[in-house]
Coordinates of C-alpha atoms and ligand atoms in Angstrom, one line a residue:
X61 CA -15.2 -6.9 10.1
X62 CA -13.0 -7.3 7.5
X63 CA -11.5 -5.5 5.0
X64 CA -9.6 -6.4 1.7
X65 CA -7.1 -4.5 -0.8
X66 CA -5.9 -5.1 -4.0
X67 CA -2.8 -4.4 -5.3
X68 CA -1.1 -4.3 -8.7
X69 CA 2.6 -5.9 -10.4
X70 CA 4.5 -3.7 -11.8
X71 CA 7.3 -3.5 -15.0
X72 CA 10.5 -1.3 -14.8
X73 CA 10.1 -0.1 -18.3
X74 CA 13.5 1.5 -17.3
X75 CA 15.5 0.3 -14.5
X76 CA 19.2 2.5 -14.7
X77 CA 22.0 1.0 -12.2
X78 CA 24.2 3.0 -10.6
X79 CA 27.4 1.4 -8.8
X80 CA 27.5 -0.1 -4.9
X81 CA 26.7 2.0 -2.2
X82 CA 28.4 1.6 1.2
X83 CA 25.0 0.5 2.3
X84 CA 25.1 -2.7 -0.1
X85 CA 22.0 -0.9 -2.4
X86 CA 22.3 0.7 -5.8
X87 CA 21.0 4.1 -6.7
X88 CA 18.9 3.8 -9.4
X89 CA 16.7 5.3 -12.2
X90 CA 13.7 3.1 -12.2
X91 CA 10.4 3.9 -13.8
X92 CA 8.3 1.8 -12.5
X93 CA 4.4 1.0 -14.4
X94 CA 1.8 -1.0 -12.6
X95 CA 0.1 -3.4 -14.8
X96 CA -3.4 -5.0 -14.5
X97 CA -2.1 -8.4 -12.7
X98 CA -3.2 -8.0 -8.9
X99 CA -2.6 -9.6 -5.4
X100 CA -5.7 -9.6 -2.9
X101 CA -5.3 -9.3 0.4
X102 CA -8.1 -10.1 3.2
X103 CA -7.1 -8.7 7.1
X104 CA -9.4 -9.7 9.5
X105 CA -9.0 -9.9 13.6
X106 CA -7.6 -12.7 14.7
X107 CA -6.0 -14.0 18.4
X108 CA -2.4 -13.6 16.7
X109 CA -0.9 -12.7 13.5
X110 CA -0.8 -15.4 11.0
X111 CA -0.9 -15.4 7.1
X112 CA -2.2 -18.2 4.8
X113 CA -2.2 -17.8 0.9
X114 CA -4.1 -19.2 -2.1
X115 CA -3.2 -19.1 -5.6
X116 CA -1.1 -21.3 -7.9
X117 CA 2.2 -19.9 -6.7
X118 CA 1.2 -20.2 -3.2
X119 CA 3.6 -23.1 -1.7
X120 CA 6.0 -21.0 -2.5
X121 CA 5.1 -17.8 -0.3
X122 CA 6.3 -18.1 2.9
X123 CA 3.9 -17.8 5.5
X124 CA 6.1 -16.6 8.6
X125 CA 6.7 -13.0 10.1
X126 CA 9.5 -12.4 7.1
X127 CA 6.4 -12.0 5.0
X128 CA 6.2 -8.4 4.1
X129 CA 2.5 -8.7 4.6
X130 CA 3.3 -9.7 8.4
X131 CA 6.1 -6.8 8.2
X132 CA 3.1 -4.4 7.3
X133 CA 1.2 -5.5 10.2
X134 CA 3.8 -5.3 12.7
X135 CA 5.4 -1.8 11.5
X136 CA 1.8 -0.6 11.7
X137 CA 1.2 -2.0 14.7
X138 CA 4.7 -0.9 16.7
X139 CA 4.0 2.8 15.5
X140 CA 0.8 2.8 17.6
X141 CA 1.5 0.6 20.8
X142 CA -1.2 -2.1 19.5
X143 CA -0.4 -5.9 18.9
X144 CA -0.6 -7.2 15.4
X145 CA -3.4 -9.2 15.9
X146 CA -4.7 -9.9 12.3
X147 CA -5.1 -12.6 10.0
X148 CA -4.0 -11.6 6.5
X149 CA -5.2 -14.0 3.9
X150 CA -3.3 -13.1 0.1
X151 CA -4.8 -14.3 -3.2
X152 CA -2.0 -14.3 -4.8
X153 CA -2.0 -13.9 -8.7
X154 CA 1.6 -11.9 -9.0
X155 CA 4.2 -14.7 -9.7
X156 CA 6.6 -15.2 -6.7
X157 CA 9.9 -14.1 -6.5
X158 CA 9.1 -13.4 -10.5
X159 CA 10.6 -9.6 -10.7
X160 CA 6.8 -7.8 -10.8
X161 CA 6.9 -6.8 -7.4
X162 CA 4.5 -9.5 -5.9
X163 CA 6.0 -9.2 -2.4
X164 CA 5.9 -5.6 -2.2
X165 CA 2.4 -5.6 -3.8
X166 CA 1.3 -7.9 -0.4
X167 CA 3.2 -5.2 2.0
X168 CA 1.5 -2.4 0.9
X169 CA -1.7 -4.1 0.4
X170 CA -1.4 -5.4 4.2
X171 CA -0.6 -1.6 5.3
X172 CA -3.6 -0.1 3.6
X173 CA -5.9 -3.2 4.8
X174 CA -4.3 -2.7 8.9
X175 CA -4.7 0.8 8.4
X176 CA -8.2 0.8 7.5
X177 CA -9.6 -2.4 9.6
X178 CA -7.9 -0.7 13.1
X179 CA -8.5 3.3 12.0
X180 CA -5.5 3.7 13.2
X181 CA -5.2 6.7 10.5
X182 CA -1.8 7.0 9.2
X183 CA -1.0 9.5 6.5
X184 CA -0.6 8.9 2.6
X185 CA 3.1 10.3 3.7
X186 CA 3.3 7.9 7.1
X187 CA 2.0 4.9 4.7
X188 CA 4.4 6.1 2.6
X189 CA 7.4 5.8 5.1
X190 CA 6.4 2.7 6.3
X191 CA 6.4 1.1 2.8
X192 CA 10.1 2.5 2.2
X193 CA 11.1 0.7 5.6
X194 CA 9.4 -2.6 4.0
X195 CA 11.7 -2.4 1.2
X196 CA 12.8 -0.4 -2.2
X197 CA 9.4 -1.6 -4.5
X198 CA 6.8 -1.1 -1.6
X199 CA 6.4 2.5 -2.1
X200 CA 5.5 1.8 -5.7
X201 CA 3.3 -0.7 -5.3
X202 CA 0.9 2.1 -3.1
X203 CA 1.0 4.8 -5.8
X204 CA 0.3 2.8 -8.3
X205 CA 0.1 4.5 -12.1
X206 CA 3.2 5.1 -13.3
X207 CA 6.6 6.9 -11.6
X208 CA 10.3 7.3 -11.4
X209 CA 11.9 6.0 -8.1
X210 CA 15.6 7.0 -7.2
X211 CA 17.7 6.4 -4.4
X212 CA 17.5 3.0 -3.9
X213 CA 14.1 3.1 -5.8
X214 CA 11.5 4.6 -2.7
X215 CA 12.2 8.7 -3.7
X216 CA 9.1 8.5 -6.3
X217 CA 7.8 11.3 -8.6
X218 CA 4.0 10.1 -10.4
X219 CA 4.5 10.6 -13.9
X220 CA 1.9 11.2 -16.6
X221 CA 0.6 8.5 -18.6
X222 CA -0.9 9.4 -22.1
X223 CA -2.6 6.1 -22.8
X224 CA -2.9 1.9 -22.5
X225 CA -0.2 0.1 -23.0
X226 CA -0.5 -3.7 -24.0
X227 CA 1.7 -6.2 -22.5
X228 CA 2.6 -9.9 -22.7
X229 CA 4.4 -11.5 -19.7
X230 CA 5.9 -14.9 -19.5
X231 CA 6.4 -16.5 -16.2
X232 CA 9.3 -18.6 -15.8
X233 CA 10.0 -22.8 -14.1
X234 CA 11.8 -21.0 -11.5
X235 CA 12.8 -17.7 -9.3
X236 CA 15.4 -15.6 -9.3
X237 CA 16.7 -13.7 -6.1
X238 CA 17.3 -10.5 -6.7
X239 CA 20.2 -9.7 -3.9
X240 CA 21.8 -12.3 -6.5
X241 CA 20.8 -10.7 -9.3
X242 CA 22.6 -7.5 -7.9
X243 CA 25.6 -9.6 -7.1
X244 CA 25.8 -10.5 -10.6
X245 CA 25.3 -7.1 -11.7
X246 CA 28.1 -5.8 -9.4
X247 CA 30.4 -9.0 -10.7
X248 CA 29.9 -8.1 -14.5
X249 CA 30.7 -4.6 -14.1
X250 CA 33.8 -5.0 -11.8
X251 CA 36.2 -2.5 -13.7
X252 CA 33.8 -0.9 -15.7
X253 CA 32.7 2.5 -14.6
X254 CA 29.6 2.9 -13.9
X255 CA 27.5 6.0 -15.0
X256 CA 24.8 7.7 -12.4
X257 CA 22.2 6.4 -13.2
X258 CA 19.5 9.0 -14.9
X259 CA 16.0 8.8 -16.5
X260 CA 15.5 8.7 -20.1
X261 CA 13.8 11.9 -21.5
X262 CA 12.5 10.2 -24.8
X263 CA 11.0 7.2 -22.2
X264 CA 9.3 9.8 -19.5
X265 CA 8.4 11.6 -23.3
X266 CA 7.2 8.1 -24.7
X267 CA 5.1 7.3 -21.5
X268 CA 3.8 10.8 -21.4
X269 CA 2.4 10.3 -25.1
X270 CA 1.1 6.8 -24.5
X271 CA 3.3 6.1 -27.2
X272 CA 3.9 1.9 -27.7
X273 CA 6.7 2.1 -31.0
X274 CA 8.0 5.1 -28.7
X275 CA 8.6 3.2 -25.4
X276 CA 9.3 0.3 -26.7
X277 CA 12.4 2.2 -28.5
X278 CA 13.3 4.0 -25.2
X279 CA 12.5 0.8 -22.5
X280 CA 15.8 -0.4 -20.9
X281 CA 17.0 -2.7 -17.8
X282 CA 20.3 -2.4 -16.4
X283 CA 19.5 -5.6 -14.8
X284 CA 19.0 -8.0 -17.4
X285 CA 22.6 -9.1 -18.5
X286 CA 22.9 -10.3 -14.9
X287 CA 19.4 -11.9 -15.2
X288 CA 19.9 -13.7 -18.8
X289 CA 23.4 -14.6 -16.9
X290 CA 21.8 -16.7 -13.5
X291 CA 19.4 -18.2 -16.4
X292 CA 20.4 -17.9 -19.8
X293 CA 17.1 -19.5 -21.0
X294 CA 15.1 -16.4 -20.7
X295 CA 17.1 -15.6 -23.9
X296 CA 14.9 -18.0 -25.7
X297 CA 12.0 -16.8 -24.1
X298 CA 12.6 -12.9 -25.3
X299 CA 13.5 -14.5 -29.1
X300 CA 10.3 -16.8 -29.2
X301 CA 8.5 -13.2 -28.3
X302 CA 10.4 -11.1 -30.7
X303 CA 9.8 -13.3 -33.2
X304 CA 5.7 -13.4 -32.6
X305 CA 5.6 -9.1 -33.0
X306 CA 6.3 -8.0 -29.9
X307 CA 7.9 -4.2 -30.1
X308 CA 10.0 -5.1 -27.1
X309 CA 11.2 -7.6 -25.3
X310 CA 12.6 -7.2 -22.1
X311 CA 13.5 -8.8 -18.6
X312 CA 10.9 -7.3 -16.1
X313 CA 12.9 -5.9 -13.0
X314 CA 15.9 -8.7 -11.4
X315 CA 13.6 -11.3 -13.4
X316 CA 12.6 -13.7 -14.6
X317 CA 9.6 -13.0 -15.9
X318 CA 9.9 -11.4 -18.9
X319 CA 7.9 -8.8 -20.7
X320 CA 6.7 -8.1 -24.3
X321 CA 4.9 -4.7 -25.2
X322 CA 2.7 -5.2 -28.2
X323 CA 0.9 -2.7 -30.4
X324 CA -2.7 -3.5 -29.7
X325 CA -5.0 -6.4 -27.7
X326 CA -5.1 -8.7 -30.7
X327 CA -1.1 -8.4 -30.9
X328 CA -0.9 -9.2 -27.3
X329 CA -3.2 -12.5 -27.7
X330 CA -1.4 -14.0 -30.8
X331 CA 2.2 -12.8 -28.8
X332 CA 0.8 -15.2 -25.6
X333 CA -0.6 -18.0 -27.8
X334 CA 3.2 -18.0 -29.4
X335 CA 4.8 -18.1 -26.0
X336 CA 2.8 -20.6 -24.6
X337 CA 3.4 -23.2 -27.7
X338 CA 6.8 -22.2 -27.3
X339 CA 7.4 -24.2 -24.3
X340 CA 10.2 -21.6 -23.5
X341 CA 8.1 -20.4 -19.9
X342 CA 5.7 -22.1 -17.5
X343 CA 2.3 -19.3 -17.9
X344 CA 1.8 -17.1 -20.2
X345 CA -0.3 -13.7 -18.5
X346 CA -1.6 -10.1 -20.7
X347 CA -2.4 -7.2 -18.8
X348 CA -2.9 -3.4 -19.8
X349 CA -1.2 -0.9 -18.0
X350 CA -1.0 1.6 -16.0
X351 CA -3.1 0.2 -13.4
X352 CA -4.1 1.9 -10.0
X353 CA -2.2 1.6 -6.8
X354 CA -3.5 -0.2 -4.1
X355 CA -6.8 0.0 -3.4
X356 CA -9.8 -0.6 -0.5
X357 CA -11.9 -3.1 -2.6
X358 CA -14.4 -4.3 0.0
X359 CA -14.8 -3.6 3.9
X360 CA -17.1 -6.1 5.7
X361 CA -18.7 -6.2 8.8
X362 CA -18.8 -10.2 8.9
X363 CA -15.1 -12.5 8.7
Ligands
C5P27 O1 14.7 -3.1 -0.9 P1 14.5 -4.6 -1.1 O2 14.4 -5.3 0.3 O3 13.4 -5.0 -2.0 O4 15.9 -5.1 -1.8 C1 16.2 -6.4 -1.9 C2 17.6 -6.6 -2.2 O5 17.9 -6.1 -3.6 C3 18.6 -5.7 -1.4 O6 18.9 -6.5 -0.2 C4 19.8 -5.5 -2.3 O7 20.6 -6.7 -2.3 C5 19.1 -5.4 -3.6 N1 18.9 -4.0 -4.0 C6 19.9 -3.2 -4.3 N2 19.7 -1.9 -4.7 C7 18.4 -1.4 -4.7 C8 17.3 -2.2 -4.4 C9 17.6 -3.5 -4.0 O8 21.1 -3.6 -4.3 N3 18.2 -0.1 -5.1

């Protein structure tokens, strides 16, 4: 038996900061949309937790119990008294440590695939609670669709979604970390004060309308000064983007992929052929969005 889920990346087509917690995390106002690039992952019953990985990025995914994939299993696991004995296999697709919520996407995707290999029958609300352990993102990455997440990003309201969006992302050489990306955010605003942060009307308005010119007016990221300051090249990345007809340009998340909305599918292709003669990015991805939360694609009786 074996079962496998697949589970989308996602943009922050607003992502509002507020200022340190005591806890070290940021309130925020992030409206989150999953787009159509997806993770796989394959659970299947093994003597002892392990995880391998496949996919261009893969060398870079570690492969130890700090995986949120193997943090899945083992929260799962500990709730019901049963040992984690799975193998979780990810095709990975989502660029690591890339700012689309590749990570997150493999957490919940391991949860839902545990979940329904050992029948251990956990709630969309227990699921739920186990994903906002995992980290911020994890949450979203379940739901799927589109959504605003506050608190530290795992409080999430579904929001209506009036249409396809068209989007352009440009995957960068290298990652960024996004507890450093936060550092950098708190070191640019020391002294500054720092607003609560709140969701934008005309964007939830935008989204609702499946409006492009609209969103791509409304789209912010609190995040991104501190991003285009670890790695000012992005900068020419959003220009070479801009410059092709892209509505928007923006840094998706803590980076550093960045993200171009475009009007239509044949402005998406001629906004990725630009990028990729650019030479500004490594790989150049479209995707439509919103795209459903993680899903059971295939149980099978055979490993
Ligand atoms: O929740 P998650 O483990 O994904 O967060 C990773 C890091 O990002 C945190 O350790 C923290 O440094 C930063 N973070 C934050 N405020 C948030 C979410 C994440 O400061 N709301």
């Amino acid at each position: 038996m074996s079962v496998t889920v697949r589970v989308p990346a996602k943009v922050n087509v607003q992502l509002a900061v507020g200022a340190a917690r005591p806890d070290g995390f940021h309130d925020l106002a992030n409206v989150f949309l999953a787009v159509g690039l997806y993770d796989e992952v394959t659970v299947t019953p093994a003597d002892e937790l392990r995880i391998t990985c496949e996919g261009p990025d893969a060398g870079q995914v570690p492969l130890d119990r700090g995986n949120l994939a193997a943090r899945a299993a083992i929260a799962l696991a500990e709730r019901r008294g049963i040992e984690p004995a799975v193998h979780l296999h990810i095709t990975k697709d989502i660029p690591v440590a890339g700012g689309m919520a590749g990570g997150s996407a493999d957490g919940a995707g391991a949860l839902l695939a545990c979940n329904t290999l050992w029948g251990t029958g956990a709630s969309r609300a227990e699921l739920l609670a186990i994903c906002a352990e995992l980290g911020s993102d994890v949450p979203f990455s379940l739901v799927g669709g589109a959504a605003l997440g506050v608190g530290r990003g795992e409080l999430l309201t579904s929001l209506e979604v009036g249409g396809t969006f068209h989007w352009v992302f440009a995957m960068a050489g290298r990652g960024l970390s996004t507890p450093a990306v936060f550092r950098e955010f708190d070191r640019l605003a020391e002294g500054c004060d720092i607003p609560e942060p709140v969701a934008s009307r005309e964007l939830l308005d935008a989204l609702a309308k499946g409006d492009p010119d609209a969103l791509a007016a409304a789209v912010s990221n609190d995040l991104q000064p501190a991003a285009l300051s670890l790695f000012p090249e992005l900068s020419d990345t959003l220009a070479a983007g801009r410059a092709a007809g892209a509505l928007t340009a923006l840094v998706s998340g803590s980076g550093p992929t960045t993200a171009f909305l475009a009007r239509d599918p044949e402005s998406a292709t001629k906004i990725a052929d630009v990028l990729r003669a650019s030479g500004t990015c490594r790989t150049v991805r479209t995707a439509t969005a919103p795209a459903p939360g993680a899903t059971v694609l295939t149980t099978s009786a055979t490993a």
